[in-house]
mmCIF file of C-alpha atoms and ligand atoms in Angstrom:
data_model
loop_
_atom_site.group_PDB
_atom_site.id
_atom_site.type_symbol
_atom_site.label_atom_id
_atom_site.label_comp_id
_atom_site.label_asym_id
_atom_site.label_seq_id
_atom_site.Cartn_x
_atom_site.Cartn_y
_atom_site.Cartn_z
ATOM 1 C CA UNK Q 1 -3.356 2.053 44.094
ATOM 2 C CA UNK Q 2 -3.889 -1.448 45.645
ATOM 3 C CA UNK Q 3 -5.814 -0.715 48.155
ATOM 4 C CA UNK Q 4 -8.100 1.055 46.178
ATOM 5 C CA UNK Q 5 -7.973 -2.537 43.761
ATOM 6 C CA UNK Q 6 -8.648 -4.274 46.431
ATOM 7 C CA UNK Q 7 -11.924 -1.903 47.587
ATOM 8 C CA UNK Q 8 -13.181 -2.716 44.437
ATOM 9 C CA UNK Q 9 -13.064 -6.103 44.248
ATOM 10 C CA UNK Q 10 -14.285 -6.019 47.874
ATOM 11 C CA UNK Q 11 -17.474 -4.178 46.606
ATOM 12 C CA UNK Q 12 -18.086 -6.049 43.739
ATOM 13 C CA UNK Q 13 -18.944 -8.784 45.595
ATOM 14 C CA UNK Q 14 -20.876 -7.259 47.992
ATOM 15 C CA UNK Q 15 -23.447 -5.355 45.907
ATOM 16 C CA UNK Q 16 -22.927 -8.181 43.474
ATOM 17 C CA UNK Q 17 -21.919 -5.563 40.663
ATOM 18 C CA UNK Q 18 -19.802 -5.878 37.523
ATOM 19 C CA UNK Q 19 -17.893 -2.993 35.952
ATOM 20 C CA UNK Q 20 -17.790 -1.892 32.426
ATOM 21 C CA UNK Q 21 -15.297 -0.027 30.644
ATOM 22 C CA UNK Q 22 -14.833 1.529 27.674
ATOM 23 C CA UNK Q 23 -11.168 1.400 25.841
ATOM 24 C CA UNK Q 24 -11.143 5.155 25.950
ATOM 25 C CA UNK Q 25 -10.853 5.026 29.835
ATOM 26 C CA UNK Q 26 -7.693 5.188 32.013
ATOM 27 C CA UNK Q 27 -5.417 2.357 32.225
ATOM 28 C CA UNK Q 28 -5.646 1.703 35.754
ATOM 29 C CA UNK Q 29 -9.663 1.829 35.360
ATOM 30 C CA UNK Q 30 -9.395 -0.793 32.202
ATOM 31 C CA UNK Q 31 -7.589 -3.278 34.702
ATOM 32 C CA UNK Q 32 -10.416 -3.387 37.137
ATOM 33 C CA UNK Q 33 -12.996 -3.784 34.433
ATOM 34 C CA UNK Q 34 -14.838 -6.888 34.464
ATOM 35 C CA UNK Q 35 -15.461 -6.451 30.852
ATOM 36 C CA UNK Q 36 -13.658 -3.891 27.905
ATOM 37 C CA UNK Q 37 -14.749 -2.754 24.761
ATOM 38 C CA UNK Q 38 -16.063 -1.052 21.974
ATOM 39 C CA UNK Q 39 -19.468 0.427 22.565
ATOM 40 C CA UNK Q 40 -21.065 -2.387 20.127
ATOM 41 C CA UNK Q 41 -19.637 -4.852 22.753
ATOM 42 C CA UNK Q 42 -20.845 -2.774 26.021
ATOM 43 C CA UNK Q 43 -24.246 -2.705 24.933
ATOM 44 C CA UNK Q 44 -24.326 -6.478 24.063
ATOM 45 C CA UNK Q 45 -22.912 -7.487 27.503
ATOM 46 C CA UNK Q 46 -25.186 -5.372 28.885
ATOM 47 C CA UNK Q 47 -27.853 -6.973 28.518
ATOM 48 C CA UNK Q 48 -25.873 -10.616 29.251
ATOM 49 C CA UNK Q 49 -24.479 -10.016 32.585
ATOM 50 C CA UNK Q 50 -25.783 -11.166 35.925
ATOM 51 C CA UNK Q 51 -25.372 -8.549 38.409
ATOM 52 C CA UNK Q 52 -27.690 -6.625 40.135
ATOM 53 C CA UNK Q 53 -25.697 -3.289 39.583
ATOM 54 C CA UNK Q 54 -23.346 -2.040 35.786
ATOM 55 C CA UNK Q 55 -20.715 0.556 36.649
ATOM 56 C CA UNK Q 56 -20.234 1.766 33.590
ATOM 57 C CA UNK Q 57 -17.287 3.181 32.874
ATOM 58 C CA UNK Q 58 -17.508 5.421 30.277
ATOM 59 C CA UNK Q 59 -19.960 8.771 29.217
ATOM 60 C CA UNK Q 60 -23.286 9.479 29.206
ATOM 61 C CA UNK Q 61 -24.971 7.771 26.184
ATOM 62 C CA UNK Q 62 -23.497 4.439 27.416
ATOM 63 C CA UNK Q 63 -24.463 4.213 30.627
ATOM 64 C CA UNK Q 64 -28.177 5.273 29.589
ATOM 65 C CA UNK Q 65 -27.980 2.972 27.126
ATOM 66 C CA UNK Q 66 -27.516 -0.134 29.331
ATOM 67 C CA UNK Q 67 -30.135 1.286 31.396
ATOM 68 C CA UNK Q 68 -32.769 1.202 28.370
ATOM 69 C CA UNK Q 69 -31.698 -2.340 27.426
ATOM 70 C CA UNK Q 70 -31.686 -3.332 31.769
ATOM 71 C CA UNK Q 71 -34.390 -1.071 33.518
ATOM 72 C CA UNK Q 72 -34.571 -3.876 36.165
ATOM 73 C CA UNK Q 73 -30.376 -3.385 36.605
ATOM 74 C CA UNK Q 74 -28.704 -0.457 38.876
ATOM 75 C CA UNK Q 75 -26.621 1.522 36.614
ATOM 76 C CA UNK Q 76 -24.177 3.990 38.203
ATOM 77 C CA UNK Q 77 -22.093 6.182 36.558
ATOM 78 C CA UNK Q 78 -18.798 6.839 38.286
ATOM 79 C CA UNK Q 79 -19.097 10.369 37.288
ATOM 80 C CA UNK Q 80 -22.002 12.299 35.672
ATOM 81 C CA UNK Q 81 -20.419 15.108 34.551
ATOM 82 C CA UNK Q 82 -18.802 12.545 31.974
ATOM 83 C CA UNK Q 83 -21.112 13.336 28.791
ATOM 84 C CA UNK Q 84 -19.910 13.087 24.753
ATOM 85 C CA UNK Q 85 -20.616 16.399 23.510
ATOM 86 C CA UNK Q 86 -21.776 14.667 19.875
ATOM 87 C CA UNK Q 87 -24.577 13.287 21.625
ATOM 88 C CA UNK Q 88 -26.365 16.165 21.958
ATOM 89 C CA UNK Q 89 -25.628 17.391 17.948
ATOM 90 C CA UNK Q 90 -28.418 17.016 16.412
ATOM 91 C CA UNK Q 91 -31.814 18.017 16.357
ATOM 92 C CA UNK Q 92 -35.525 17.154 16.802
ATOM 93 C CA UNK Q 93 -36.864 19.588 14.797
ATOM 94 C CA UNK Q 94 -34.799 18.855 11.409
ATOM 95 C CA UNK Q 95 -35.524 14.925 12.100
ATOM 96 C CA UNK Q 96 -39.378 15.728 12.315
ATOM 97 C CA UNK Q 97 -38.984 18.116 9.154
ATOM 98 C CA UNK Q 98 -37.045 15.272 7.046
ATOM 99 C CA UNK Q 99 -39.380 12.726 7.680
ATOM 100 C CA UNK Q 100 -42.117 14.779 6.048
ATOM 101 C CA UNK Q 101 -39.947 15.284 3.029
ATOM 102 C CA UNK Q 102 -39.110 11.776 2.599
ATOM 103 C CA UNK Q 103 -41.698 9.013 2.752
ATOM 104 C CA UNK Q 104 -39.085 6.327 2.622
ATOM 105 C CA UNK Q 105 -36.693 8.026 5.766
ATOM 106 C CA UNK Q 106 -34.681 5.995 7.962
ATOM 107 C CA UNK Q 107 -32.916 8.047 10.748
ATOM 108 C CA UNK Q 108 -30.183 5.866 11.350
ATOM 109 C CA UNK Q 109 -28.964 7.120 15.097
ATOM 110 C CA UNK Q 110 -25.351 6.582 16.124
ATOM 111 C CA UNK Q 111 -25.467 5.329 19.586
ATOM 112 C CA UNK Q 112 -23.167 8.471 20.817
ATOM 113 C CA UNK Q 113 -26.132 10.138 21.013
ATOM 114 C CA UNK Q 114 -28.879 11.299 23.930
ATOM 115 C CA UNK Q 115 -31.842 9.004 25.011
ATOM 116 C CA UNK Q 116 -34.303 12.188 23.413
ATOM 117 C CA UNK Q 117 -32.583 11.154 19.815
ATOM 118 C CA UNK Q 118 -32.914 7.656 19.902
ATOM 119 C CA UNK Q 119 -36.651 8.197 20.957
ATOM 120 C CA UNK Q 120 -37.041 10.251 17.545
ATOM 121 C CA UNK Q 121 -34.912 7.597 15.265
ATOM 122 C CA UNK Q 122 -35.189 4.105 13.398
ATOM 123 C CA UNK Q 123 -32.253 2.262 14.686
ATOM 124 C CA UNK Q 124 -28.985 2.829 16.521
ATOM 125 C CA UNK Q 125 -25.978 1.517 15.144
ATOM 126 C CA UNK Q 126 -22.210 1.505 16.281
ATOM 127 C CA UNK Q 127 -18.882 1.996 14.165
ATOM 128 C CA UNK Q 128 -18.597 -1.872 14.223
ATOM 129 C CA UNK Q 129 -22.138 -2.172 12.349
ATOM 130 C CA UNK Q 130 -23.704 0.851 11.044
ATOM 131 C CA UNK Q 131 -22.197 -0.312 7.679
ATOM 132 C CA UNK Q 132 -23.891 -4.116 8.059
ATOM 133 C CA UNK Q 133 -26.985 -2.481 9.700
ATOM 134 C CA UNK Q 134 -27.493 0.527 6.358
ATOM 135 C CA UNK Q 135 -27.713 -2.063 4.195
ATOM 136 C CA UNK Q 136 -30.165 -4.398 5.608
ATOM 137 C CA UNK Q 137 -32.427 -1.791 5.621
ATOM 138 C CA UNK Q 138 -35.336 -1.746 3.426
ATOM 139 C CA UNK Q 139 -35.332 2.422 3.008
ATOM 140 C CA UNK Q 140 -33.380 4.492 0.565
ATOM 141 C CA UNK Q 141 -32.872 7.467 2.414
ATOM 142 C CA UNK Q 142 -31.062 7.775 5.205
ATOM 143 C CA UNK Q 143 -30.735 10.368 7.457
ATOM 144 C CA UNK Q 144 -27.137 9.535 9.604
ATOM 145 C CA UNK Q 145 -26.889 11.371 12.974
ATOM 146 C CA UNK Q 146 -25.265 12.933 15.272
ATOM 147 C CA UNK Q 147 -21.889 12.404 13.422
ATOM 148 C CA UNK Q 148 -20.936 13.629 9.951
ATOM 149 C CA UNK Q 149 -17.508 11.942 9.401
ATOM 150 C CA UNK Q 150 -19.353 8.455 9.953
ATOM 151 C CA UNK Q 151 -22.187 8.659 8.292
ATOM 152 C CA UNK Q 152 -19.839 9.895 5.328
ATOM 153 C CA UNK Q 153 -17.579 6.862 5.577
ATOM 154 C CA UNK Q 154 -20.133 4.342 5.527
ATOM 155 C CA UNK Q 155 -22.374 6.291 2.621
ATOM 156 C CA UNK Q 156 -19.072 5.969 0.641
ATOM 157 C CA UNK Q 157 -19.894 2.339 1.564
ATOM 158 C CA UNK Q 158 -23.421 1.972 0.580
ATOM 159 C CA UNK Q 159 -23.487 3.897 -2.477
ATOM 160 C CA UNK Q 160 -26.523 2.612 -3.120
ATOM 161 C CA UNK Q 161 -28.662 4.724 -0.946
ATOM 162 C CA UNK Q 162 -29.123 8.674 -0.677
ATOM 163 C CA UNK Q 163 -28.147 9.989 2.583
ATOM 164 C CA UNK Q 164 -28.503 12.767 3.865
ATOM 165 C CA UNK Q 165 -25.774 14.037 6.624
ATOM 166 C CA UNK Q 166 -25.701 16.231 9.933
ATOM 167 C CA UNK Q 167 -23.224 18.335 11.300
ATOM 168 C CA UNK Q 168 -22.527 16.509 15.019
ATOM 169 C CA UNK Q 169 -18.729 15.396 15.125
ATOM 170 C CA UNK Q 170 -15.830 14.177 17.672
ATOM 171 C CA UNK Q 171 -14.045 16.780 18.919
ATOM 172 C CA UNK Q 172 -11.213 14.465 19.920
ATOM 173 C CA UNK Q 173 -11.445 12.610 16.590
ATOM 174 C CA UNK Q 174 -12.138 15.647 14.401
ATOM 175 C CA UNK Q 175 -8.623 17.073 15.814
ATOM 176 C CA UNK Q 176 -6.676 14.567 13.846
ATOM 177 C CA UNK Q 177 -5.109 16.691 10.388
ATOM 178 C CA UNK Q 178 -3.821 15.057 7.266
ATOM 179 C CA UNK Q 179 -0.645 16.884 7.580
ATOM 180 C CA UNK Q 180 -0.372 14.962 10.709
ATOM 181 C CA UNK Q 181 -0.738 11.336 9.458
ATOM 182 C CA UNK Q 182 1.495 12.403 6.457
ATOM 183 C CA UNK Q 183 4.317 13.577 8.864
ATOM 184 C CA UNK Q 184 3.521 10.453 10.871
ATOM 185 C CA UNK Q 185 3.620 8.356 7.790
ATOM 186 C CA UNK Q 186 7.004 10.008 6.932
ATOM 187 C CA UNK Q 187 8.976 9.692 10.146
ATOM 188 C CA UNK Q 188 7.654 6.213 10.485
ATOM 189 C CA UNK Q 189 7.418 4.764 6.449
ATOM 190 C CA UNK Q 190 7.162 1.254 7.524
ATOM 191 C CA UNK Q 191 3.802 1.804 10.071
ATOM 192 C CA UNK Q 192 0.425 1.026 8.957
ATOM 193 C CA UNK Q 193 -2.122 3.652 9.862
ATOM 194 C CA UNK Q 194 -5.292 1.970 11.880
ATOM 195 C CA UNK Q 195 -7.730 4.757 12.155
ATOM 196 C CA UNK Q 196 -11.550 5.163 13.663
ATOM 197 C CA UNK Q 197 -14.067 6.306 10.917
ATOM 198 C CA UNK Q 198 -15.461 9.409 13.322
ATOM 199 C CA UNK Q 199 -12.128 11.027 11.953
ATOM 200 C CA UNK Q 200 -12.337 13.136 9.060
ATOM 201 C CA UNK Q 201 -12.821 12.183 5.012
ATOM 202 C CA UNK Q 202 -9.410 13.636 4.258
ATOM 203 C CA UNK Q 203 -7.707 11.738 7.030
ATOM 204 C CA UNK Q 204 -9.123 8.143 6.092
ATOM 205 C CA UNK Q 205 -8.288 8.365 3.168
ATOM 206 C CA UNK Q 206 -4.638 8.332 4.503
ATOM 207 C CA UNK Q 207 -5.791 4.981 6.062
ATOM 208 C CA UNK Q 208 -4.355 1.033 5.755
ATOM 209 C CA UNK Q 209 -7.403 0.353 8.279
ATOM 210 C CA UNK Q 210 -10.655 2.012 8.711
ATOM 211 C CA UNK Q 211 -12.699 0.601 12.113
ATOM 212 C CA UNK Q 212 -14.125 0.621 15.767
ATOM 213 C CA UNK Q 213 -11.504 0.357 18.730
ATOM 214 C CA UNK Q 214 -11.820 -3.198 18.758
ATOM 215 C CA UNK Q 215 -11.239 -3.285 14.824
ATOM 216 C CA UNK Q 216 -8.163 -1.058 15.428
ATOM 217 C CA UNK Q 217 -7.378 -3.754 18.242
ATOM 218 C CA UNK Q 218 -7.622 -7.219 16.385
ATOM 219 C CA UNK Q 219 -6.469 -5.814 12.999
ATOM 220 C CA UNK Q 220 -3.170 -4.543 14.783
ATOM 221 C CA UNK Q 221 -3.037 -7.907 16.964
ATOM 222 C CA UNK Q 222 -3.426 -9.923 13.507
ATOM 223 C CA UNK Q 223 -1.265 -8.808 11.900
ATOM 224 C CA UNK Q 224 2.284 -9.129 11.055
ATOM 225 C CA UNK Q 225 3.798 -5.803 10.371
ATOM 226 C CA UNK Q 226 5.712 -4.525 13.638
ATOM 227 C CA UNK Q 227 4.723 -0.556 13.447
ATOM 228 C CA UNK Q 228 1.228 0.796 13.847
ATOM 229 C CA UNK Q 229 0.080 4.682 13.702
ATOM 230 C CA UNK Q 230 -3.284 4.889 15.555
ATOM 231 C CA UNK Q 231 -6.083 7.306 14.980
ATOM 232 C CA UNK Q 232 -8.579 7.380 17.681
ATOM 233 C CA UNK Q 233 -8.056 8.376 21.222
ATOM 234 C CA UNK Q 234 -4.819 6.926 23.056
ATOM 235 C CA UNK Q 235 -6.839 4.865 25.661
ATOM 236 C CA UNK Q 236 -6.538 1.898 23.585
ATOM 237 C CA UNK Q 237 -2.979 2.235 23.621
ATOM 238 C CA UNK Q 238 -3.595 -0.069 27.125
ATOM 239 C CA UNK Q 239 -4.595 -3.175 24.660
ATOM 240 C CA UNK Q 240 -2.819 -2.689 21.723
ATOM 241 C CA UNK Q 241 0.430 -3.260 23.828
ATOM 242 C CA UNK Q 242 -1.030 -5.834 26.241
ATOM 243 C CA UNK Q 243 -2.083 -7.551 23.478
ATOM 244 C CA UNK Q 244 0.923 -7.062 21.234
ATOM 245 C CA UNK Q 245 4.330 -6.387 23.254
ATOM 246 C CA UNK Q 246 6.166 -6.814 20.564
ATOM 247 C CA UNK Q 247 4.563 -4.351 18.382
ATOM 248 C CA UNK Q 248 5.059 -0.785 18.112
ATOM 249 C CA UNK Q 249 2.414 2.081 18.108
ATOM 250 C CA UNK Q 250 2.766 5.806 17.684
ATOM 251 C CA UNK Q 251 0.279 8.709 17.371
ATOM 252 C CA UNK Q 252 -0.659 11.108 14.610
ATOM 253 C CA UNK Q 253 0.482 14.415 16.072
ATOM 254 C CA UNK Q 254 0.065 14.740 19.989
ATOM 255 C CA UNK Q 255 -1.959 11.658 21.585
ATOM 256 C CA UNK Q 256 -5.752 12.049 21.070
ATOM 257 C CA UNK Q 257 -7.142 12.820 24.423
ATOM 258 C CA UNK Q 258 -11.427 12.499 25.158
ATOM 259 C CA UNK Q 259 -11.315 14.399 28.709
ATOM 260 C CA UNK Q 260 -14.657 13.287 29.729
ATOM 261 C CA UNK Q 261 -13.444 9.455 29.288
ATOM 262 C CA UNK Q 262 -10.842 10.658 31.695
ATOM 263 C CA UNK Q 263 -12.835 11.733 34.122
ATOM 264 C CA UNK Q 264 -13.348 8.331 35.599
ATOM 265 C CA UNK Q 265 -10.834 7.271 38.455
ATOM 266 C CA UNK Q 266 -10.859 4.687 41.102
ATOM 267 C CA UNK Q 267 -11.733 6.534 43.433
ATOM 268 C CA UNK Q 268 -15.164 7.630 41.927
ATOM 269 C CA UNK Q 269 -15.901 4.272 41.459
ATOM 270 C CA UNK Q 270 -15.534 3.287 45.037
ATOM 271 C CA UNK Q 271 -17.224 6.630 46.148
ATOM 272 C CA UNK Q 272 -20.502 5.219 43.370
ATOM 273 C CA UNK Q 273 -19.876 1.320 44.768
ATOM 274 C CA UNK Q 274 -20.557 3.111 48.309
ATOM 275 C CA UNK Q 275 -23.130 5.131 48.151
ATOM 276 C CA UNK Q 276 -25.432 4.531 45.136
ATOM 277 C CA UNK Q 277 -24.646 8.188 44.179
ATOM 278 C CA UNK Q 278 -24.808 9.312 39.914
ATOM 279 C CA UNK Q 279 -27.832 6.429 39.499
ATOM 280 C CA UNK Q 280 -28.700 6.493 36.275
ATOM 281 C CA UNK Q 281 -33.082 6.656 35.899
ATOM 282 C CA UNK Q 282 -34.266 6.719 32.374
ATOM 283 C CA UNK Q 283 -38.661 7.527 32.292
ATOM 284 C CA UNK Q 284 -40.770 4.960 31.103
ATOM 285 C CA UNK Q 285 -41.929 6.759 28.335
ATOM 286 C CA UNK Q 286 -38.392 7.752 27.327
ATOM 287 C CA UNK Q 287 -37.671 4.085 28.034
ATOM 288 C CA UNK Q 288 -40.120 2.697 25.937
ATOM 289 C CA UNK Q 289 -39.096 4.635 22.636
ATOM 290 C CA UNK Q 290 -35.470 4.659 23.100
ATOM 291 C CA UNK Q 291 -35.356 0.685 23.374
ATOM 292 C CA UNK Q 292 -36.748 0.006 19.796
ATOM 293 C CA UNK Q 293 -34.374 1.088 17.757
ATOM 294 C CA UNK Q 294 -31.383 0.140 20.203
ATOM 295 C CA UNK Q 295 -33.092 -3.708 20.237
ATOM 296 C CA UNK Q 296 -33.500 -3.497 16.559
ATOM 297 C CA UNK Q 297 -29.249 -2.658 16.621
ATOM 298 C CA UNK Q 298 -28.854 -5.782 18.584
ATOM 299 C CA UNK Q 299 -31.191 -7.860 15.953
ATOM 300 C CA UNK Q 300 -29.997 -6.474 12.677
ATOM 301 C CA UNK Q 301 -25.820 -6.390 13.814
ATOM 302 C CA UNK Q 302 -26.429 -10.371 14.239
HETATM 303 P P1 13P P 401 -16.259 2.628 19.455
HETATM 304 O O1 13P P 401 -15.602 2.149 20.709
HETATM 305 O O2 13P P 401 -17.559 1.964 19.249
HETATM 306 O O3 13P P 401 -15.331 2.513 18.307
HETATM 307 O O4 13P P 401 -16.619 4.170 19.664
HETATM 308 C C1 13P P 401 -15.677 5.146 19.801
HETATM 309 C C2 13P P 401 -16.126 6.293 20.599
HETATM 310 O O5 13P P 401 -15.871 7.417 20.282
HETATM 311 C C3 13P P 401 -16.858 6.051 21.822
HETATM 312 O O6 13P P 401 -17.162 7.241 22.407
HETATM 313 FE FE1 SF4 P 402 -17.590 11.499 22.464
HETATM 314 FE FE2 SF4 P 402 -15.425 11.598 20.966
HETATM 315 FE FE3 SF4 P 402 -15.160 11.317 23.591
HETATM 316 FE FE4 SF4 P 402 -16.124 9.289 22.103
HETATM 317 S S1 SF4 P 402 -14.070 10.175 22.011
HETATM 318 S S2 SF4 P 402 -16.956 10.062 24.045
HETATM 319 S S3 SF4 P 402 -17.247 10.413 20.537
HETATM 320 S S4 SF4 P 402 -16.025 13.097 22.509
#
């Protein structure tokens, strides 16, 4: 396992590359990262570092979307088989259809989502600011995709506004049952449950804490109760306790598990670091439309 540490930090400095990760990733992947985080955070640094070359660690949408926001940067992907299937669950057709029925339609575009989508939509938005972002905006209706469960959480935030909801979800976050937090919540009555909003109604409104993983992460770290349960995927396990050794943290139910988050290793990332393999090359044109509403994200979540 050293060696391949030391390979990496070897090749970082020799293509002059930095390495993202998301929290969702391996441990041993999150301790080489350069930089960790939510995917409000990625994007942001993104477009900060200085490095000729991102490794992104993480799916699809992400490393795309550093691409859009860095054409002149080398993205690599240390394997591009690693997609979010919600990124893909939605479609053009019933975007182009809404926006003739409503004058006033903002397709608000969660950023686990494809390039083709965020050509099509208004502005992209994380779980860290799609609340923020929803009410800036100057429409009424809003059309939340690819994921259901969030754009239901923050509508029952922004009552305000008519939304109108599509049927994309989390398969890893959709898993997560009531009867699981409750039996979670029973063995363990003193434990707060910290829980990520792509989760269903029923099971947030179980919830003590309703965020992004780095919501989960510095709600847990500031406070001062001693037992957590956490629902989102058990990658971010790795900072909870780093952060908090003296803290305890259980699932609801089995751990969540995303499998294409775990289909980065250390060795792929050498193999990308190497040979410039899994590139990731966004077209112009696809550029050009996905980067509006992705810079308007970056604008509005200040
Ligand atoms: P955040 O890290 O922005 O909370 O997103 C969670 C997720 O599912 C990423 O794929
Ligand atoms: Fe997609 Fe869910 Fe995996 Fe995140 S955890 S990448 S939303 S499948």
């Amino acid at each position: 396992m050293n060696e391949l540490k030391n390979r990496i930090e070897q090749l970082k400095k020799e293509k002059n590359a930095v390495i993202l990760a998301h929290y969702y990733v391996h441990d041993e992947v999150q301790e080489i990262a350069d930089y960790i985080g939510d995917s409000f955070y990625l994007s942001k640094v993104a477009t900060q570092v200085d490095a000729d070359t991102i490794v992104f660690c993480g799916v699809s949408f992400m490393g795309e979307s550093a691409k859009i926001l860095n054409p002149e940067k080398t993205v690599l992907m240390p394997d591009e088989t690693a997609d979010c299937p919600m990124a893909h669950m939605a479609e053009i057709e019933r975007i182009e259809e809404l926006r003739r029925e409503y004058e006033d339609l903002a397709v608000v575009c969660y950023i686990n989502s494809t390039a083709e989508l965020k050509c099509h939509s208004d502005v992209c938005v994380t779980s860290s600011n799609a609340m923020k972002i929803v009410k800036k905006l100057p429409n009424q209706h809003i059309f939340f995709i690819p994921d259901e469960n969030l754009g239901r959480y923050v509508a029952s935030k922004v009552p305000e506004k008519h939304f109108i909801f599509n049927d994309g979800y989390c398969h890893v976050h959709a898993s997560v049952t009531p009867e699981q937090v409750k039996a979670a919540k029973e063995t363990h009555p003193n434990a707060e449950f910290l829980v990520h909003p792509e989760c269903k109604t029923a099971v947030l409104e179980l919830a003590d804490y309703i965020g992004s993983t780095s919501g989960i992460i510095d709600y847990a770290t500031a406070s001062d109760k001693k037992e957590f349960i956490v629902g989102t995927e058990m990658g971010v396990l790795y900072e909870l306790k780093t952060k908090n050794p003296d803290k305890t943290f259980f699932t609801a139910g089995a751990p969540q598990c995303c499998p294409n988050m775990k289909k980065i290793s250390l060795e792929k990332i050498i193999h990308v670091m190497e040979t410039g393999e899994n590139e990731v090359h966004v077209s112009d044109e696809v550029r050009e439309w996905a980067n509006a509403p992705l810079e308007r994200m970056l604008e509005m979540a200040k």
